mmCIF file of C-alpha atoms and ligand atoms in Angstrom:
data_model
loop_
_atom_site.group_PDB
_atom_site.id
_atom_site.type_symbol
_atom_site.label_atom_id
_atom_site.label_comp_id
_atom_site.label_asym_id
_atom_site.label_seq_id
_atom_site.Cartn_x
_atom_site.Cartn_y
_atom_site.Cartn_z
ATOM 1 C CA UNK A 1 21.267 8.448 4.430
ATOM 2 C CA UNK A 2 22.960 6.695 1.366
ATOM 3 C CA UNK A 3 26.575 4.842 1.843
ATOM 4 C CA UNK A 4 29.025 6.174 -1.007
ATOM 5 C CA UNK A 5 28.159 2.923 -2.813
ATOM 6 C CA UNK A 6 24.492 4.003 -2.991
ATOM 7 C CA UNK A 7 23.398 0.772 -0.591
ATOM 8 C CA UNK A 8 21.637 1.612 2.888
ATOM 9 C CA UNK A 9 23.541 0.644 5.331
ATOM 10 C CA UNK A 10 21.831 -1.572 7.380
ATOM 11 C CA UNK A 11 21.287 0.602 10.662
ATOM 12 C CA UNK A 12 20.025 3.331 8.679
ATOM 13 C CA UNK A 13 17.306 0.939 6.904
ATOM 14 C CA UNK A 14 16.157 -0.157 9.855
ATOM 15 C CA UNK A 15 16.141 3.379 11.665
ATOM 16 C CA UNK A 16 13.944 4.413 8.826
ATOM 17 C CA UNK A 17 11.805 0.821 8.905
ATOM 18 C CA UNK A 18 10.798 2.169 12.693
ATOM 19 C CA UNK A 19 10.400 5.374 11.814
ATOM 20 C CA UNK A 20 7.901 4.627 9.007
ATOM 21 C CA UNK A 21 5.931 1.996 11.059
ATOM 22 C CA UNK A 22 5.132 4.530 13.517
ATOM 23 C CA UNK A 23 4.025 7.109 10.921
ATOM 24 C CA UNK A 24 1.364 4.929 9.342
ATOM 25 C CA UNK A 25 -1.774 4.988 9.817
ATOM 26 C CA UNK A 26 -2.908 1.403 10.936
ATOM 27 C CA UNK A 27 -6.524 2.251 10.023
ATOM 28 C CA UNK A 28 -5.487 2.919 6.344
ATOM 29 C CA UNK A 29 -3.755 0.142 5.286
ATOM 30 C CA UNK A 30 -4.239 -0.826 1.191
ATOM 31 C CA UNK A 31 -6.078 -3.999 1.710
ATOM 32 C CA UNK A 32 -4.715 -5.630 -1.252
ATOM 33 C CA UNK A 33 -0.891 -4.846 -2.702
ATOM 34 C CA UNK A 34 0.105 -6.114 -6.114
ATOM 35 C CA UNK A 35 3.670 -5.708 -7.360
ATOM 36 C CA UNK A 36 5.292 -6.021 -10.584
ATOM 37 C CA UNK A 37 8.877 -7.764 -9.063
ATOM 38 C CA UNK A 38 10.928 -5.721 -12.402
ATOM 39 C CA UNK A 39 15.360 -5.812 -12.173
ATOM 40 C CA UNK A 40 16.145 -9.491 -11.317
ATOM 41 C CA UNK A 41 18.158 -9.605 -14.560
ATOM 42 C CA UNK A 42 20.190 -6.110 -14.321
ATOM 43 C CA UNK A 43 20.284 -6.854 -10.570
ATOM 44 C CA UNK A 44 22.444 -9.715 -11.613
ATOM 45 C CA UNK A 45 24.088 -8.003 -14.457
ATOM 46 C CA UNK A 46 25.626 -5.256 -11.920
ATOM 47 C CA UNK A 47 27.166 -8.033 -9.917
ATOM 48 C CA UNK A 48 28.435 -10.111 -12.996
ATOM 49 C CA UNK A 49 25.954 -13.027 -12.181
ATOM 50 C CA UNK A 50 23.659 -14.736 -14.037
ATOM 51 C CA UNK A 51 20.381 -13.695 -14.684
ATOM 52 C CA UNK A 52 19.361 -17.074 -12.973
ATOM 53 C CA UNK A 53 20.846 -15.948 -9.710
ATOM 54 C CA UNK A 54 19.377 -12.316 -9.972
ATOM 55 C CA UNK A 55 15.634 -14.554 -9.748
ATOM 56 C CA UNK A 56 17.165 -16.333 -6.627
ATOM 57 C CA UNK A 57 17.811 -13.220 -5.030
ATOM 58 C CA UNK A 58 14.258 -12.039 -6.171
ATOM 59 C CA UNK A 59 12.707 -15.215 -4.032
ATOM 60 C CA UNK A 60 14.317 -13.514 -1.181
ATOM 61 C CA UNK A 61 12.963 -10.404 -1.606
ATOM 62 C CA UNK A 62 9.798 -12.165 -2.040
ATOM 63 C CA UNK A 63 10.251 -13.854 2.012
ATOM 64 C CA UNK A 64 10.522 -10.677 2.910
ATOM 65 C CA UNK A 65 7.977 -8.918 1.284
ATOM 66 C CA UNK A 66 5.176 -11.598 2.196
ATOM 67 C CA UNK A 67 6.393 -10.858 6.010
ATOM 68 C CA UNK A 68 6.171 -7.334 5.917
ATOM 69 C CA UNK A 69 2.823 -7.192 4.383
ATOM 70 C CA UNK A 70 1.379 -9.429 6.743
ATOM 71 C CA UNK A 71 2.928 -7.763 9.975
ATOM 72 C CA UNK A 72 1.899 -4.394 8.019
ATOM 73 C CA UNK A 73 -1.915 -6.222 8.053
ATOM 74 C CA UNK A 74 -2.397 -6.086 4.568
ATOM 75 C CA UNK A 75 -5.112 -9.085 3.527
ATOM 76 C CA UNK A 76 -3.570 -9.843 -0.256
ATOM 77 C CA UNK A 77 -0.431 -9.406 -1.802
ATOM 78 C CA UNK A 78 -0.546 -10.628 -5.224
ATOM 79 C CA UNK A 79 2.534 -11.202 -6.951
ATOM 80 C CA UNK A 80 4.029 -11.190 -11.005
ATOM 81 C CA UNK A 81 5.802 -14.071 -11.326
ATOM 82 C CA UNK A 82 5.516 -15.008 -14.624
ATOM 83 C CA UNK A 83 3.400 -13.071 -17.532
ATOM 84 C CA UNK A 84 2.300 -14.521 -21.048
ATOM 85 C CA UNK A 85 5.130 -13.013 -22.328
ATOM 86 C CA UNK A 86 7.673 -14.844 -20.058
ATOM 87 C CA UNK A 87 7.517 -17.450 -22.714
ATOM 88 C CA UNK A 88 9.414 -15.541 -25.104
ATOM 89 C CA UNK A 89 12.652 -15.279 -23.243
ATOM 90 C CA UNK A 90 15.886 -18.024 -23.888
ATOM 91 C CA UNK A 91 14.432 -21.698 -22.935
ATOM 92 C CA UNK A 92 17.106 -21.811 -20.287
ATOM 93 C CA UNK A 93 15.453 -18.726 -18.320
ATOM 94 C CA UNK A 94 12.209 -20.114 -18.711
ATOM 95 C CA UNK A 95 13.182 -23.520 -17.642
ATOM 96 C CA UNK A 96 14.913 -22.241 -14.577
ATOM 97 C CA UNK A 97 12.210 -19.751 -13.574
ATOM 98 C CA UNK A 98 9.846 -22.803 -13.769
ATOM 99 C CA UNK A 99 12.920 -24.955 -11.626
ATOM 100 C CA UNK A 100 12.765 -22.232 -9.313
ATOM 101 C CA UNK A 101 9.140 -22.027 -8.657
ATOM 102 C CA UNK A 102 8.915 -26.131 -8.104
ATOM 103 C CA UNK A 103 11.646 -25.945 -5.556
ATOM 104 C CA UNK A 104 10.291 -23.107 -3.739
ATOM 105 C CA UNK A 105 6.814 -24.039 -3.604
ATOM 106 C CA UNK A 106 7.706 -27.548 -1.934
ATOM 107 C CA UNK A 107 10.756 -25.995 0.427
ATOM 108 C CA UNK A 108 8.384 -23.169 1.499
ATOM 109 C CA UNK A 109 4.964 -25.008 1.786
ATOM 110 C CA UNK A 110 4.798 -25.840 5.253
ATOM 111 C CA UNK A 111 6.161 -22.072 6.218
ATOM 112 C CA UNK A 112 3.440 -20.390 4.617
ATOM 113 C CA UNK A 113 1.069 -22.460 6.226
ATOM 114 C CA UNK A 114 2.749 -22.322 9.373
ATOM 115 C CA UNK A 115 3.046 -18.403 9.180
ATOM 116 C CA UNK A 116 -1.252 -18.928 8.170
ATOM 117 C CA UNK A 117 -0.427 -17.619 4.797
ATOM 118 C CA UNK A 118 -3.337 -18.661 2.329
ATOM 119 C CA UNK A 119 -1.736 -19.666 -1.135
ATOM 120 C CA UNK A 120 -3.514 -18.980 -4.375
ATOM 121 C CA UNK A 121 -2.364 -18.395 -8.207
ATOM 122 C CA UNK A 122 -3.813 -16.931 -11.030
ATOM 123 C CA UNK A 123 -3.208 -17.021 -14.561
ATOM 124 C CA UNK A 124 -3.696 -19.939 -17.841
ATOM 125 C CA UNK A 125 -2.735 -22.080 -15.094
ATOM 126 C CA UNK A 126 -3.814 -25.147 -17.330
ATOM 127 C CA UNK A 127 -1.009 -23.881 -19.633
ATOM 128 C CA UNK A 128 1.618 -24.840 -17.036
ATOM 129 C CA UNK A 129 3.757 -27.708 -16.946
ATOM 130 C CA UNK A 130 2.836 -30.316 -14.973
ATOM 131 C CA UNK A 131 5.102 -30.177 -12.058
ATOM 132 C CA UNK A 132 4.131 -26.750 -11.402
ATOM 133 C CA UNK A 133 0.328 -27.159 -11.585
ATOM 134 C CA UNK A 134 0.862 -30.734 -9.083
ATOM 135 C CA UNK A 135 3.163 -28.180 -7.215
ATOM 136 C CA UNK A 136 0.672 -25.129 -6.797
ATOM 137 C CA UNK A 137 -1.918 -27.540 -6.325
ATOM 138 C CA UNK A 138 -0.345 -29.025 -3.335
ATOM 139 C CA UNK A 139 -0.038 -25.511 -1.634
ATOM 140 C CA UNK A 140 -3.245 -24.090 -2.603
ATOM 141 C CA UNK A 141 -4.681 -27.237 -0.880
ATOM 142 C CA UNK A 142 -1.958 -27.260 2.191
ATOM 143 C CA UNK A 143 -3.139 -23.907 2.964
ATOM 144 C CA UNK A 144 -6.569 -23.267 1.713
ATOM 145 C CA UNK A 145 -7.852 -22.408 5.001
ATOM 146 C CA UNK A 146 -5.683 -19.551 6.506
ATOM 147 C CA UNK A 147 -6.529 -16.730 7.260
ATOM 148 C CA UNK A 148 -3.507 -13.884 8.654
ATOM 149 C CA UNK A 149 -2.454 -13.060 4.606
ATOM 150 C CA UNK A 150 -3.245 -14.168 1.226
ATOM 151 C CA UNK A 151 -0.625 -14.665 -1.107
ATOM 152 C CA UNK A 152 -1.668 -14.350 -5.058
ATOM 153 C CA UNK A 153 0.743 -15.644 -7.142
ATOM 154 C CA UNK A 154 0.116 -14.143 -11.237
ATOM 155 C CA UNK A 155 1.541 -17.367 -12.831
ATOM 156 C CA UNK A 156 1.553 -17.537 -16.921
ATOM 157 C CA UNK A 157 -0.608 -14.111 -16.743
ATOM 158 C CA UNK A 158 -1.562 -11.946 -18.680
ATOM 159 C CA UNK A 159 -4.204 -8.859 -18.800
ATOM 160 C CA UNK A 160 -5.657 -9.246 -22.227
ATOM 161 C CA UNK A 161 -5.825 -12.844 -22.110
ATOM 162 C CA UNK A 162 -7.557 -12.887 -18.743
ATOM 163 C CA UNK A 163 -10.003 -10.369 -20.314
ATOM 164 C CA UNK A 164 -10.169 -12.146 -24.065
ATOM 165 C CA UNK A 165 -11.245 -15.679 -21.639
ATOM 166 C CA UNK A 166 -13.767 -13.912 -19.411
ATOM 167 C CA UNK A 167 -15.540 -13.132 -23.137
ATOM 168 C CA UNK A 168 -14.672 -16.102 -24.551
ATOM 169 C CA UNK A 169 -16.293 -17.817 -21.172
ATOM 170 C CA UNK A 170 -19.261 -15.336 -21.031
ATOM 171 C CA UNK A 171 -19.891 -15.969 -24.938
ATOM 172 C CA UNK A 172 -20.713 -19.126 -24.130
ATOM 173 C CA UNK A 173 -22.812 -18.556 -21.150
ATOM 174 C CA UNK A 174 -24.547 -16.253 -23.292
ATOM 175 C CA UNK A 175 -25.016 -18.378 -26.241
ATOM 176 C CA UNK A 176 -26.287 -21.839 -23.790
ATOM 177 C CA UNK A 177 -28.860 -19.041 -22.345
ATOM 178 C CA UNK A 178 -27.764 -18.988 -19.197
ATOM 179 C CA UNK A 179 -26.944 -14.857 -19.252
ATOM 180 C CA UNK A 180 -28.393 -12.520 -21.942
ATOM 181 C CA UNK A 181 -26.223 -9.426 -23.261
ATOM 182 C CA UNK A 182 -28.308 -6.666 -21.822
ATOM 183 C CA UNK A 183 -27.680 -7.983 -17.791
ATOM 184 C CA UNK A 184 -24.132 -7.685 -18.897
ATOM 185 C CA UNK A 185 -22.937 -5.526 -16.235
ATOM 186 C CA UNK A 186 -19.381 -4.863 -14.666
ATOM 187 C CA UNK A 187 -20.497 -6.597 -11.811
ATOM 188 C CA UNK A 188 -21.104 -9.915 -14.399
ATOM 189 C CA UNK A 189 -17.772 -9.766 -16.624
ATOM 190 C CA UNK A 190 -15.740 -9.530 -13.063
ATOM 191 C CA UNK A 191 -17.171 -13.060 -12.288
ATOM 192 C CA UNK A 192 -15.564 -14.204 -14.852
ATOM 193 C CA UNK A 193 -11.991 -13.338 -14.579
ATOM 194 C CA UNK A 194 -8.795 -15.302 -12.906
ATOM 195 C CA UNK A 195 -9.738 -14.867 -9.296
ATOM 196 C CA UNK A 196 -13.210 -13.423 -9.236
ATOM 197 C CA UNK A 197 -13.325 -13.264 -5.161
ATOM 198 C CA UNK A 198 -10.605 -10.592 -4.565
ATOM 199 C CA UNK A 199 -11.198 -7.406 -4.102
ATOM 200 C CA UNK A 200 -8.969 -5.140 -6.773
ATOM 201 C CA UNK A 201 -5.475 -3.565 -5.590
ATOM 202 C CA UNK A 202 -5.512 -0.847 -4.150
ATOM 203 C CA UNK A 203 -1.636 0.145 -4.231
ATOM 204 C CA UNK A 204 0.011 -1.427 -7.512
ATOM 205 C CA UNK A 205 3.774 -1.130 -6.661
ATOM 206 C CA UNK A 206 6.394 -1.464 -9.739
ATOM 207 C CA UNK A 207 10.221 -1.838 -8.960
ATOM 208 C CA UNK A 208 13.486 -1.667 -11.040
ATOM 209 C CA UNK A 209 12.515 1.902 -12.515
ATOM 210 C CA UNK A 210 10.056 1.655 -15.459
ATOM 211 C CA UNK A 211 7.071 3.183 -15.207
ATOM 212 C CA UNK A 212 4.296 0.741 -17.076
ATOM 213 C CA UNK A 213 1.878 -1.842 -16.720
ATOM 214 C CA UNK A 214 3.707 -4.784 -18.761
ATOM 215 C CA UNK A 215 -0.248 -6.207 -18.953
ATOM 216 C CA UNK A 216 -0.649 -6.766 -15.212
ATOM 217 C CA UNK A 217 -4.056 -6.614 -13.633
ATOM 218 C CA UNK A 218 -5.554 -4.190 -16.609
ATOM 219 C CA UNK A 219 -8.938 -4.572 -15.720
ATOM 220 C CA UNK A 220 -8.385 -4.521 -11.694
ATOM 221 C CA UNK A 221 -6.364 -1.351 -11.688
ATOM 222 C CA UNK A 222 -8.814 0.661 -12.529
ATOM 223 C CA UNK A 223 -8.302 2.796 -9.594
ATOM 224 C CA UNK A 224 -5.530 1.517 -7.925
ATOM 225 C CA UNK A 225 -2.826 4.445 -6.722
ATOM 226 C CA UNK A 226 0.639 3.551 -8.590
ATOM 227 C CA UNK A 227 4.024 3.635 -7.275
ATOM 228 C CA UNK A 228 6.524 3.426 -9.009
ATOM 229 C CA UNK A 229 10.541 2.510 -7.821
ATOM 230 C CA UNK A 230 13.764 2.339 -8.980
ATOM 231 C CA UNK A 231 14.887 -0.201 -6.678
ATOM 232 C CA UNK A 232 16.039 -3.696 -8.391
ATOM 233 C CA UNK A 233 13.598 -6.321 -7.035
ATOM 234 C CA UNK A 234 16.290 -8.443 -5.220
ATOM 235 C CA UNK A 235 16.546 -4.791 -3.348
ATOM 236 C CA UNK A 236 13.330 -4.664 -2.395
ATOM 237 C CA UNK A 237 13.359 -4.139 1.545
ATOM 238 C CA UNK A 238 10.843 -3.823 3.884
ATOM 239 C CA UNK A 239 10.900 -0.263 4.304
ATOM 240 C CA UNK A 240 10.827 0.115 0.661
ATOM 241 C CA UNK A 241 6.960 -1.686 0.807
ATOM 242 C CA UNK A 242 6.489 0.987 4.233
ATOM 243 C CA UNK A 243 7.556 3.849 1.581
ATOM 244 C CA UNK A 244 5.205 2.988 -0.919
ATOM 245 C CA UNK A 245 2.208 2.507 2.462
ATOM 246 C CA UNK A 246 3.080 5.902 3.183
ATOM 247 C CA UNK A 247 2.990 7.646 -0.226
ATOM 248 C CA UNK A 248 -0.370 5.813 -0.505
ATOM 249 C CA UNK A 249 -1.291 7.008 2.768
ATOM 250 C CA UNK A 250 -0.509 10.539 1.577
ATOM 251 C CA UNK A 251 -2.628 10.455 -1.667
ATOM 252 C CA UNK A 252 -6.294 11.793 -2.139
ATOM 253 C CA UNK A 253 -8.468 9.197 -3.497
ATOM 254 C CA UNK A 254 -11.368 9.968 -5.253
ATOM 255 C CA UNK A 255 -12.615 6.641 -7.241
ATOM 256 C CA UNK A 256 -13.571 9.522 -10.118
ATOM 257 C CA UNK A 257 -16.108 11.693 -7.793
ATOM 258 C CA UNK A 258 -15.404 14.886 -6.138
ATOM 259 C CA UNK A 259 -13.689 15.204 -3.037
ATOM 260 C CA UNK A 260 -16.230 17.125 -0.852
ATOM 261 C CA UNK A 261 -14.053 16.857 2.484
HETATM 262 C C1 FPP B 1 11.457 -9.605 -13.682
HETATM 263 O O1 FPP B 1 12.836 -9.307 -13.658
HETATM 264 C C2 FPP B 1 11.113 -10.795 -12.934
HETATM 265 C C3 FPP B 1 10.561 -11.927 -13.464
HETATM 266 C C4 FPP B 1 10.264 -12.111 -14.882
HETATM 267 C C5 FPP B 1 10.227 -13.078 -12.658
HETATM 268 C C6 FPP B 1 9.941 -12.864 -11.200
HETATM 269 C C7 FPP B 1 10.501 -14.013 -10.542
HETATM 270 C C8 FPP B 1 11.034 -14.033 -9.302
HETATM 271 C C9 FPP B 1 10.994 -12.905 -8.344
HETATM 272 C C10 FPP B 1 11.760 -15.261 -8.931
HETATM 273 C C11 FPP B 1 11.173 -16.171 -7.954
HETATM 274 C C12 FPP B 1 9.755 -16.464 -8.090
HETATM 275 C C13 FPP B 1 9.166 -17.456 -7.430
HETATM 276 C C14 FPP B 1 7.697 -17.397 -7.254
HETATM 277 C C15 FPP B 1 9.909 -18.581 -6.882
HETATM 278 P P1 FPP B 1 13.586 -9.250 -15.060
HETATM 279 O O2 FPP B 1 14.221 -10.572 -15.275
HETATM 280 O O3 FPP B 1 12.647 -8.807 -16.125
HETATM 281 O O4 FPP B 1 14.652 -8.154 -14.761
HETATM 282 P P2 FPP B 1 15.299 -7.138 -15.812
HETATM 283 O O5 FPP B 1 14.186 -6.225 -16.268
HETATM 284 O O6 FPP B 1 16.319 -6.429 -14.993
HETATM 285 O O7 FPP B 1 15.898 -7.959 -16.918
#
């Protein structure tokens, strides 16, 4: 049920949180979740905040998020925090998203690896300034060896960069002799990319109500099941990550062959 302001009330959200836990099916869980976090800026708009504070909000969302998928058992969440095209919005944004992400990562640190969260970013990471990079680095090494949920944080990403390095990269293996062009396989470009260990999405979940791929994870998504919300990220509730479980849950998936069930 929706209040008359169009906000869940919160007995009803967590009414429908129980409900939907005991609905899904434990033994189909998406093993790894990525999420384009969209409507930190109009979230703030709304409420005649800064677009600043609508990203605060969105770190919240994120807390809750990374709990839910790990009590949910998925294995990685990864998360857009950033894209290539970040770059282009007012310095003051930029510098404040990058603000934000120092001042989380060292007031969070010793959560996630309390809560056995495994930290890991992806993404021209060189490219970053140097308080970020010293900043991941510190977490990635805090909690390299957890194990209960990995958290993937896209960081300065972009699809079609990540794809224009891996050639750039295999290029070069090809041209020192160390691969030639015809054991080129899918298999051998994957090794190349950001983070060639994990295993592609299975659910990619977009919030704040468009319906696109803003250059996240091109190559990965291949056959990933989309779901699509038009809740502002700051929103973002744990039932709204056990709606888009179950609407996964309810979908046929085929990887392109026939369904002979
Ligand atoms: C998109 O909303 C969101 C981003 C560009 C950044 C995501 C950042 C956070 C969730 C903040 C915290 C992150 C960390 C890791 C500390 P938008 O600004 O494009 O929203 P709009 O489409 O409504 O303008």
């Amino acid at each position: 049920m929706r209040t008359t302001t169009g906000y869940d009330a919160p007995g009803d959200l967590a009414q429908r949180e129980a409900l939907l836990r005991a609905a899904l099916d434990p033994l189909r869980i998406p093993r790894h979740v990525a999420i384009i976090m969209d409507g930190n800026g109009r979230w703030a708009e709304i409420r005649g905040l800064s677009r600043v504070e609508g990203h605060r909000a969105g770190r919240e969302a994120i807390r809750r998020t990374l709990e839910a998928a790990r009590e949910c058992g998925i294995e990685i969440l990864t998360l857009y925090a950033f894209s290539t095209e970040n770059w282009r919005r007012p310095p003051q944004e930029v510098q404040a998203l990058m603000d934000l992400l120092v001042e989380t990562l060292g007031r969070e640190a010793e959560e996630l690896h309390r809560n056995g969260v495994r930290f890991r970013a992806s993404g021209l990471l060189d490219e970053m300034p140097g308080a970020v990079r010293a900043a991941l680095d510190q977490v990635v090494a805090l909690t390299c060896r957890n194990t209960a949920i990995t958290l993937n944080l896209a960081l300065n990403y972009g699809g079609r960069r990540e794809l224009t390095e891996a050639a750039r990269r295999l290029a070069r293996a090809a041209a020192a002799g160390h691969v030639r062009p015809e054991d080129i396989t899918e298999e051998v470009l994957g090794r190349f990319l950001f983070a060639p260990d994990l295993p592609d999405p299975d659910l990619l979940i977009r919030t704040g109500g468009e319906q696109r791929l803003s250059n996240f994870l091109l190559w990965q998504v291949a056959y990933a099941e989309l779901y699509f919300t038009d809740v502002h990220w700051p929103d973002f509730q744990k039932v709204h990550l056990l709606e888009a479980i179950a609407s996964f849950q309810a979908r046929d998936r085929r990887f392109g062959g026939l369904d002979c069930g």
